[in-house]
Tab-separated table of C-alpha atoms in Angstrom:
chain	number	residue	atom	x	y	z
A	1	UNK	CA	24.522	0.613	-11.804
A	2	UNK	CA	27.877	-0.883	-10.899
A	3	UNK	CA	27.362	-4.281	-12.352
A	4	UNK	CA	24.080	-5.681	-14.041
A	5	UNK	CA	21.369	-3.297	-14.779
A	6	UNK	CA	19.379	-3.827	-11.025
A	7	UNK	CA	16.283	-2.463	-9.434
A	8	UNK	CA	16.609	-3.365	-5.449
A	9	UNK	CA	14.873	-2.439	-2.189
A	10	UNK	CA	17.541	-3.732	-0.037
A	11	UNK	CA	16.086	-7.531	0.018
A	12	UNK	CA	15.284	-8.860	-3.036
A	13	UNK	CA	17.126	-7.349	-6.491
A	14	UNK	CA	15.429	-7.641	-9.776
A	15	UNK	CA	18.199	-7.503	-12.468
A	16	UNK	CA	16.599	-5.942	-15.730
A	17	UNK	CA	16.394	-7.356	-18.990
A	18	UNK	CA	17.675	-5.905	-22.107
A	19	UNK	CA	15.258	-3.584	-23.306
A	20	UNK	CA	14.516	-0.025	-24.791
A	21	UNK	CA	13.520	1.242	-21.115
A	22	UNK	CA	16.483	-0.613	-19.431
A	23	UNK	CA	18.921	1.814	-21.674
A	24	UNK	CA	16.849	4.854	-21.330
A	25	UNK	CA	17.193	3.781	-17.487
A	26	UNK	CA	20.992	3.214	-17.543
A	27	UNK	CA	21.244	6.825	-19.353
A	28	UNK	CA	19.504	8.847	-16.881
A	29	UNK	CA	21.183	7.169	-13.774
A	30	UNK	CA	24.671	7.946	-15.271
A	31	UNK	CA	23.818	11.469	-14.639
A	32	UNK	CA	21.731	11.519	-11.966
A	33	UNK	CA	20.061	15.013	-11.200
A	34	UNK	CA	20.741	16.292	-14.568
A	35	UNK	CA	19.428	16.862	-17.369
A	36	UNK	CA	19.674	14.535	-19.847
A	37	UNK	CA	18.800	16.291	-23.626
A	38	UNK	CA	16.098	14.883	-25.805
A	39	UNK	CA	18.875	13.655	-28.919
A	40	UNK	CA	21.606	11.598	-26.784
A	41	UNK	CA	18.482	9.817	-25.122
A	42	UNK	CA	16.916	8.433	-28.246
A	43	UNK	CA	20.975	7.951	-29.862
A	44	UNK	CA	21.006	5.680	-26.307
A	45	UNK	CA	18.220	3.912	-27.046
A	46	UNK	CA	18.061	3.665	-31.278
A	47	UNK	CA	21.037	4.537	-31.709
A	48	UNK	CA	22.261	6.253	-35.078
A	49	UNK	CA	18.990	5.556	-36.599
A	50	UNK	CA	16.010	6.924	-34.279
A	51	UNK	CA	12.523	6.616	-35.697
A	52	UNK	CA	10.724	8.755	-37.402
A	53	UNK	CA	8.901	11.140	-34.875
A	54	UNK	CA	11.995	10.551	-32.409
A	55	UNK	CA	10.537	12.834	-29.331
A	56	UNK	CA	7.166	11.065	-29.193
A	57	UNK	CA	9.112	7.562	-29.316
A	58	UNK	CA	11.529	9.289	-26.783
A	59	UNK	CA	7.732	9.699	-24.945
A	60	UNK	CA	6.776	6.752	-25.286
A	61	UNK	CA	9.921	4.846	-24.243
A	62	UNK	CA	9.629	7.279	-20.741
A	63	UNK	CA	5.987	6.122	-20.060
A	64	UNK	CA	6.883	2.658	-20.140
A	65	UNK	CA	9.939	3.308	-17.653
A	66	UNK	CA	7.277	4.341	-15.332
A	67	UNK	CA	5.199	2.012	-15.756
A	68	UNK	CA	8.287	-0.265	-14.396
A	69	UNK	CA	8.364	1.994	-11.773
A	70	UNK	CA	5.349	1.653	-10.453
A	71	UNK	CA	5.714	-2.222	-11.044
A	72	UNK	CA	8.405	-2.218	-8.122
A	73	UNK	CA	7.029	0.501	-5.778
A	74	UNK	CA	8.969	3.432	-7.318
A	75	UNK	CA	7.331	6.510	-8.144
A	76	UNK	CA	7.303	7.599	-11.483
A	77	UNK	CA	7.659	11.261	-10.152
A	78	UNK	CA	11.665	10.464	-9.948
A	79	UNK	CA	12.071	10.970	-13.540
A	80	UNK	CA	10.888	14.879	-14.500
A	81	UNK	CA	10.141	15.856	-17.653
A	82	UNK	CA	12.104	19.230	-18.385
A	83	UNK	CA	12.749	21.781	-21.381
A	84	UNK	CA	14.805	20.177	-23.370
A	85	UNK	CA	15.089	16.152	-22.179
A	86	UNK	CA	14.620	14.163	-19.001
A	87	UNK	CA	15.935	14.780	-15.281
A	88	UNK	CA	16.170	11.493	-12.797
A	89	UNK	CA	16.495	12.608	-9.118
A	90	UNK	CA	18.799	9.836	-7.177
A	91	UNK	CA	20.623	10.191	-4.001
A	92	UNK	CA	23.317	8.194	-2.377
A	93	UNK	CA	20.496	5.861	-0.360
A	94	UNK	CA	19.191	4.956	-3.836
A	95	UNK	CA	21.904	4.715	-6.133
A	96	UNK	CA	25.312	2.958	-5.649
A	97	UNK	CA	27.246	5.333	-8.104
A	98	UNK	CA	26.586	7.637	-6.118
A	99	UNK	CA	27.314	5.925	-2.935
A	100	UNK	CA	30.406	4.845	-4.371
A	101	UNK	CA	31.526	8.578	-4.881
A	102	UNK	CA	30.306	9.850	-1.587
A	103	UNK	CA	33.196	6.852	0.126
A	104	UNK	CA	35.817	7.260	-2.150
A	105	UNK	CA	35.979	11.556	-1.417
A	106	UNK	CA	35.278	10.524	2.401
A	107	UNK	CA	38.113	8.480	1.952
A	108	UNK	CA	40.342	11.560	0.473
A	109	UNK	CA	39.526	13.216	3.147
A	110	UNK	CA	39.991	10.519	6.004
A	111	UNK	CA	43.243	11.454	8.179
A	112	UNK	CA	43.486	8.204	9.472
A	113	UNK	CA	44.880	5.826	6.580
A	114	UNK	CA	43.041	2.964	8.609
A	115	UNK	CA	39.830	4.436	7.740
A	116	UNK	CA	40.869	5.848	4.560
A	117	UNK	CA	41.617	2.458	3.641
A	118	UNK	CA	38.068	0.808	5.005
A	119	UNK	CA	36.100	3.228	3.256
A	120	UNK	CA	37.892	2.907	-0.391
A	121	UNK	CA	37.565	-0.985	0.311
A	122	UNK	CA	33.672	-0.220	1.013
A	123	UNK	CA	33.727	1.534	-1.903
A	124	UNK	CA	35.555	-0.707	-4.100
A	125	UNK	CA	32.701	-3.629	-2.814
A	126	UNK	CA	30.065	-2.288	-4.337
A	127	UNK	CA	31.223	-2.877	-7.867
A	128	UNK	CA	30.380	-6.452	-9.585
A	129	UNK	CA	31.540	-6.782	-13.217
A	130	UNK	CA	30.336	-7.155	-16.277
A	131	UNK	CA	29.396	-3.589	-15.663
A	132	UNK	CA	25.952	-3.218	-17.311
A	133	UNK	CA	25.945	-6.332	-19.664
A	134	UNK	CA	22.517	-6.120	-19.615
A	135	UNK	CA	22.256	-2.479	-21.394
A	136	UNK	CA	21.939	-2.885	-25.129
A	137	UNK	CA	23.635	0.094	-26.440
A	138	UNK	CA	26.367	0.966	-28.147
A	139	UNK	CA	26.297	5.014	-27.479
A	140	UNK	CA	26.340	3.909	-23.381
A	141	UNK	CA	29.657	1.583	-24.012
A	142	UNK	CA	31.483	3.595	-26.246
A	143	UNK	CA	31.429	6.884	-24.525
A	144	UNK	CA	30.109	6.465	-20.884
A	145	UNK	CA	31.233	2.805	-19.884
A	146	UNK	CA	34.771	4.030	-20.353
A	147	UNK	CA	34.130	6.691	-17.615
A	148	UNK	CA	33.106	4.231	-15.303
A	149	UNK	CA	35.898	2.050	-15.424
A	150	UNK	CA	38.072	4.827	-14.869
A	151	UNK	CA	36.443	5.810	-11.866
A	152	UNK	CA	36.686	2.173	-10.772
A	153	UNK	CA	40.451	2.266	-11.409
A	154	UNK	CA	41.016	5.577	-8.844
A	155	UNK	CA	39.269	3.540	-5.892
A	156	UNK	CA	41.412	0.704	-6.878
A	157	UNK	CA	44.429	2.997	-6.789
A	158	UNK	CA	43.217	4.527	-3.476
A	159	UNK	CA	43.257	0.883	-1.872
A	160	UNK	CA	46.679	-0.160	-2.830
A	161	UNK	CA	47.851	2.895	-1.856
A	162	UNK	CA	46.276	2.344	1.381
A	163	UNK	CA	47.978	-0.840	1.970
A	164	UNK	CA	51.329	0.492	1.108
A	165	UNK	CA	51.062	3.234	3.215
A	166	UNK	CA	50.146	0.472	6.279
A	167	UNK	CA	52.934	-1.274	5.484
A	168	UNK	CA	51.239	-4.462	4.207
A	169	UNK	CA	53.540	-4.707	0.715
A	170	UNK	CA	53.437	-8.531	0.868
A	171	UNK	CA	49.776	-9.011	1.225
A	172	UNK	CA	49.015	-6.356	-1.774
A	173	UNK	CA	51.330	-7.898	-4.347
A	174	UNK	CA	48.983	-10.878	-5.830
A	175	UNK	CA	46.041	-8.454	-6.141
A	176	UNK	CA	48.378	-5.539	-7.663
A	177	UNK	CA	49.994	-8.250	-10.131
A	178	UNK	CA	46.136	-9.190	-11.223
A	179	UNK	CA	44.980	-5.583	-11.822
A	180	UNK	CA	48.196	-4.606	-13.719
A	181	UNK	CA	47.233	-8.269	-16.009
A	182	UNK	CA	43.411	-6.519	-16.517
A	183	UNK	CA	45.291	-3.034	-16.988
A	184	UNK	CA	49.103	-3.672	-18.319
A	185	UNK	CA	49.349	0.052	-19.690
A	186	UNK	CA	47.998	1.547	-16.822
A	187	UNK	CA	50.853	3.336	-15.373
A	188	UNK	CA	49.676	3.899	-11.858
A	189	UNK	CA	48.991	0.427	-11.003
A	190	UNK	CA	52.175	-0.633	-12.514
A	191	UNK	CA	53.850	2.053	-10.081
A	192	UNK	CA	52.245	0.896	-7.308
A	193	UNK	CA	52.971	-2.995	-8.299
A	194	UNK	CA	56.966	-1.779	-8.246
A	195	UNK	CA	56.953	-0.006	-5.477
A	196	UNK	CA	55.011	-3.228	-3.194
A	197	UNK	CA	57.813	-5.647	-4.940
A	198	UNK	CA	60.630	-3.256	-3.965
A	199	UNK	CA	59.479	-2.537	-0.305
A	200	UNK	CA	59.519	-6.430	-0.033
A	201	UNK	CA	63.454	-6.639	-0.927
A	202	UNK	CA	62.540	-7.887	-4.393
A	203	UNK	CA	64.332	-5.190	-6.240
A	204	UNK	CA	65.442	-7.523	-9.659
A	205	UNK	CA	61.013	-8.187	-9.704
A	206	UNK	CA	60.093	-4.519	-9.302
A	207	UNK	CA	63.346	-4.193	-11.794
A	208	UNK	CA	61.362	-6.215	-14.513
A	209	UNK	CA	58.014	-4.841	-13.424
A	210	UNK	CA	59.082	-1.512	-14.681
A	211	UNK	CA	61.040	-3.206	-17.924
A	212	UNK	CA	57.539	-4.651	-18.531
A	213	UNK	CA	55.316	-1.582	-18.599
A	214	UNK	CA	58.320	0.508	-20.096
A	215	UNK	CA	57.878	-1.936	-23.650
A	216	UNK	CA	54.365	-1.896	-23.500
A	217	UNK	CA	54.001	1.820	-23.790
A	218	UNK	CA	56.920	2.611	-25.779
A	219	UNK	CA	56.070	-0.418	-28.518
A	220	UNK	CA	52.088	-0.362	-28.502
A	221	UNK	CA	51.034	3.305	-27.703
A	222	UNK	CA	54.953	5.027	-28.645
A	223	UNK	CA	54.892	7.289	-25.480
A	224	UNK	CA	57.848	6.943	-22.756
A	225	UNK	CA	56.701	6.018	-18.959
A	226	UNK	CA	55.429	9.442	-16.951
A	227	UNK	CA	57.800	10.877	-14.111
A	228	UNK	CA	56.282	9.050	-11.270
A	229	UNK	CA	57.503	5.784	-13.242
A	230	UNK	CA	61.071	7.029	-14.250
A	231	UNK	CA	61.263	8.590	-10.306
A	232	UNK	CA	60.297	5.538	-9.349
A	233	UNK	CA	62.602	3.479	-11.059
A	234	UNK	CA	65.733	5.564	-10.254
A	235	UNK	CA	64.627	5.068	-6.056
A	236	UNK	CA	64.709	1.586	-6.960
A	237	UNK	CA	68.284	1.633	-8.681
A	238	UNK	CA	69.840	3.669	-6.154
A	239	UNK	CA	68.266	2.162	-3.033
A	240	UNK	CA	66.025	4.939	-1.721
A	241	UNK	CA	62.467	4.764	0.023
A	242	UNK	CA	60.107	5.941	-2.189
A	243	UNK	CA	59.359	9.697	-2.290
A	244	UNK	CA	55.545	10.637	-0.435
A	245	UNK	CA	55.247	7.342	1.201
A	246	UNK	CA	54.989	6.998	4.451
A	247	UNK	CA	54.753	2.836	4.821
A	248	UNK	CA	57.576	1.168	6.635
A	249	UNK	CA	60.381	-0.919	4.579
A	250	UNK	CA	59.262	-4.430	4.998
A	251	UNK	CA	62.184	-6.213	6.769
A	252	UNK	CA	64.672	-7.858	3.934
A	253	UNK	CA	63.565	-4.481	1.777
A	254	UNK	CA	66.784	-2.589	0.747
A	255	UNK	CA	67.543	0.256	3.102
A	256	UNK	CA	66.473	3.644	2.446
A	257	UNK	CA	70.090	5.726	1.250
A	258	UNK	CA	69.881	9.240	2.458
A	259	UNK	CA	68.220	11.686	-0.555
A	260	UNK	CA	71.476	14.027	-1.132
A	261	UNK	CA	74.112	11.767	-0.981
A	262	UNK	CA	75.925	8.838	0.079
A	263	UNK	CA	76.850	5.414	-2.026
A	264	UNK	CA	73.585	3.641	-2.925
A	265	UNK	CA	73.471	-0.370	-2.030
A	266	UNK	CA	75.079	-2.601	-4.355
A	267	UNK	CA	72.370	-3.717	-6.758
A	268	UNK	CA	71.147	-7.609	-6.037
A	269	UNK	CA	72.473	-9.807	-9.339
A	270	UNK	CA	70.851	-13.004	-8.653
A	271	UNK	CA	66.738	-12.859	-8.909
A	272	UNK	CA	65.776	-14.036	-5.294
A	273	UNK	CA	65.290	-10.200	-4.335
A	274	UNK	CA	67.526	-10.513	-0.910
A	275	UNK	CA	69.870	-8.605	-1.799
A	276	UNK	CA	72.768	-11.722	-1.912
A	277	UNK	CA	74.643	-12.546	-4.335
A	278	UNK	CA	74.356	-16.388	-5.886
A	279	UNK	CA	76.626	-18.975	-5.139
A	280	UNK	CA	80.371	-18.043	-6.423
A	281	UNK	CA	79.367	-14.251	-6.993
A	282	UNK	CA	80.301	-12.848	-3.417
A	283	UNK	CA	82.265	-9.721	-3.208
A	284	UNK	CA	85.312	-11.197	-1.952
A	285	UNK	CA	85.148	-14.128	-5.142
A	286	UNK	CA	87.461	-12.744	-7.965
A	287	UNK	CA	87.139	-15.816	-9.645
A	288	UNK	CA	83.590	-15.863	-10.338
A	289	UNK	CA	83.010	-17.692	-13.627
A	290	UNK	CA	82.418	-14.684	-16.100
A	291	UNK	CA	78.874	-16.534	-17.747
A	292	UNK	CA	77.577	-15.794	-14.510
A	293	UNK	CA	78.034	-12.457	-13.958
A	294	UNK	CA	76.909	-11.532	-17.805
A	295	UNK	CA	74.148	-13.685	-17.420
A	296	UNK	CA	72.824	-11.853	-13.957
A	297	UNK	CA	73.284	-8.412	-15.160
A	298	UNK	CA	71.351	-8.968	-18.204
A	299	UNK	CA	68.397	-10.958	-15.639
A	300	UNK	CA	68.618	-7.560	-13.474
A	301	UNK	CA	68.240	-5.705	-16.252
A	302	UNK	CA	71.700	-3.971	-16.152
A	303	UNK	CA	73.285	-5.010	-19.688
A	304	UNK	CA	71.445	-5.449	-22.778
A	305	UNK	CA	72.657	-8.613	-25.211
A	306	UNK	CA	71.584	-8.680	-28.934
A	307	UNK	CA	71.333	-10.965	-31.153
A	308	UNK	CA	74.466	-11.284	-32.314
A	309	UNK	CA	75.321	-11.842	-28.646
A	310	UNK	CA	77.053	-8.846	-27.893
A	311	UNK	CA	76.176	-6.682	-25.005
A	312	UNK	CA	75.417	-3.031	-23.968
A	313	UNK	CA	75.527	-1.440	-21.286
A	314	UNK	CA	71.617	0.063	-20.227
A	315	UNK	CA	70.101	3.081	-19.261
A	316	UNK	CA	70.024	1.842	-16.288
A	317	UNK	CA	73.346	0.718	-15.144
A	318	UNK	CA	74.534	4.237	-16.583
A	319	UNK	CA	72.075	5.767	-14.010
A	320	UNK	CA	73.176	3.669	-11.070
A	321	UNK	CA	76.848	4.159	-11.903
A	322	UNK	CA	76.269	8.080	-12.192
A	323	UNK	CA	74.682	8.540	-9.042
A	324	UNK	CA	77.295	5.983	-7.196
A	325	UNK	CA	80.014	7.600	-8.903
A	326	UNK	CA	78.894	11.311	-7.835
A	327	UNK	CA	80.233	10.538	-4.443
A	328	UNK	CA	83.456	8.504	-5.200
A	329	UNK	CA	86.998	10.130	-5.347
A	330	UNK	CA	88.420	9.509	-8.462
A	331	UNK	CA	85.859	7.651	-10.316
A	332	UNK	CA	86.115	7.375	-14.237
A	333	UNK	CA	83.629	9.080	-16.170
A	334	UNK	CA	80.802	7.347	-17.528
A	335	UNK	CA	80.515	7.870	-21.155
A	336	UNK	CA	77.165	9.658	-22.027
A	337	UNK	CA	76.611	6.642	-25.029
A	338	UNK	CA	76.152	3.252	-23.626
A	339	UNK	CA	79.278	1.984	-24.068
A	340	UNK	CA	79.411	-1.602	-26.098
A	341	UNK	CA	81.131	-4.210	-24.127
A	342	UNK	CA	81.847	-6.531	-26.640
A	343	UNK	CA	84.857	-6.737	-29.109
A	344	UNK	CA	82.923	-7.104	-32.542
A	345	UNK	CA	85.255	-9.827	-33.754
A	346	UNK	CA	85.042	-11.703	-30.248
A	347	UNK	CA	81.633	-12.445	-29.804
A	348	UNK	CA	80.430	-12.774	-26.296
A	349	UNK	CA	83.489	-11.205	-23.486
A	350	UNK	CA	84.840	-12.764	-21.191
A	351	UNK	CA	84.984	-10.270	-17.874
């Protein structure tokens, strides 16, 4: 089921072709054991427009499934005729869905997050896209397809969460980066994308990461990012390890600031993700040239520049200056507005 359309015995695989049968099949396996009613079955398999005497084609249709069956060595006993539709019995040594369930809740359950790991990996393996090109029917892709691929997305969120949690940020982030390009509104896989780029020291990445999925909800679907997102981000601005992980900091990763207090690390400016600043920006350089500065703060995603060139300070510079301010004597308030930077009859500041 996870793939093409397949009949197997372990050796050889048989992948069917489209046919009448082949979606009647591809019905019944997506709810294996139960019962399948009379009316979806023939919408699977006619679609809007079933033939006159629908059941008895419904009959028909179910004979010749058998009859495939029986051409492979299955017997046609497996699908049961019941009050009402069809029933196909399946287990986890003869269907992968099923198998694929059975590792993914054993890997819930594993303590160890070595094995927990393995067994959403095994799980993950046993998927092989286009998932059921060969099924001609639109009721199956609409409505049940769709189901699949979420359940596809969990185990893939169960592996990278895995590898976090083993402390192997580096080696996730080219297989996080393509899932979020398959997915880029899924949230969780952007999350987990973040987090890998911020456990690596690339903070001004992970930064743009969240920048990234932040637009895409807010301009194609007009929601704002969920709280694990906006937690997220905030860690990242004021320098703390993640909340509910337990994977080490990768060496160059910021340093994990203490949860109910203390000054945050200085945000990086320049787009490396160590944690230095560029040439002519160090702490002790008054005299860096004021371009610079404007132009890092707007890559890190600190200041906001229109197009009239003026700049704004962002939501997320007021955040980091909040929570660095909280435990500063005498630190100016931060206005509650983003305050503009930029003398309208100036142009672009100068710092």
């Amino acid at each position: 089921m996870l793939g093409l359309l397949a009949i197997t015995d372990g050796h050889e695989t048989v992948v069917l072709q489209p046919s009448r049968p082949a979606s009647l099949l591809a019905a019944l396996l997506l709810h294996p054991g139960a019962v399948v009613g009379s009316e979806l079955l023939q919408r699977v398999v006619w679609g809007d427009r079933p033939p006159a005497g629908g059941r008895s084609a419904l009959h028909t249709c179910v004979l010749r499934l058998r009859r495939l069956f029986g051409k492979y060595g299955i017997a046609d006993h497996a699908i049961e005729a019941v009050p009402g539709g069809y029933r196909l019995h399946a287990d986890t040594g003869t269907l992968d869905l099923l198998r694929f369930r059975e590792l993914l809740a054993r890997s819930y359950a594993a303590d160890d997050p070595e094995s927990a790991l393995r067994l959403a990996r095994a799980a993950l393996g046993l998927w092989d896209e286009p998932l059921l090109a060969n099924v001609q029917s639109d009721e199956i892709h609409r409505d049940l397809v769709p189901r699949l691929a979420e359940e596809r997305l969990l185990a893939v969120e169960r592996v990278f969460d895995g590898e976090l949690r083993l402390g192997r940020h580096r080696e996730l982030i080219p297989e996080a980066r393509e899932a979020v390009r398959a997915h880029p509104g899924h949230e969780g896989l952007s999350a987990l994308l973040v987090e890998a780029l911020y456990r690596c020291g690339r903070r001004a990445e992970a930064l743009a990461e969240y920048r990234r999925i932040h637009a895409h909800l807010t301009e194609e679907l007009g929601v704002e990012p969920g709280p694990l997102l906006r937690d997220l981000q905030l860690a990242v601005l004021r320098g703390e390890s993640p909340d509910g992980q337990t994977g080490t900091t990768a060496p160059g990763a910021p340093a994990a600031a203490p949860l109910s207090g203390g000054l945050p690390p200085a945000l990086p400016v320049g787009s490396g993700g160590t944690g230095e600043p560029p040439p002519g920006l160090g702490r002790g350089s008054a005299g860096a040239p004021g371009a610079l500065v404007l132009s890092s703060l707007v890559d890190a995603g600190l200041l906001q520049e229109d197009s009239s060139g003026r700049y704004r300070v962002h939501d997320l510079l007021r955040l980091f200056v909040q929570a660095a301010g909280a435990s500063l004597p005498c630190t100016p308030a931060v206005p509650h507005e983003p305050a503009d930077l930029s003398d309208p009859a100036a142009g672009r500041p100068s710092p």
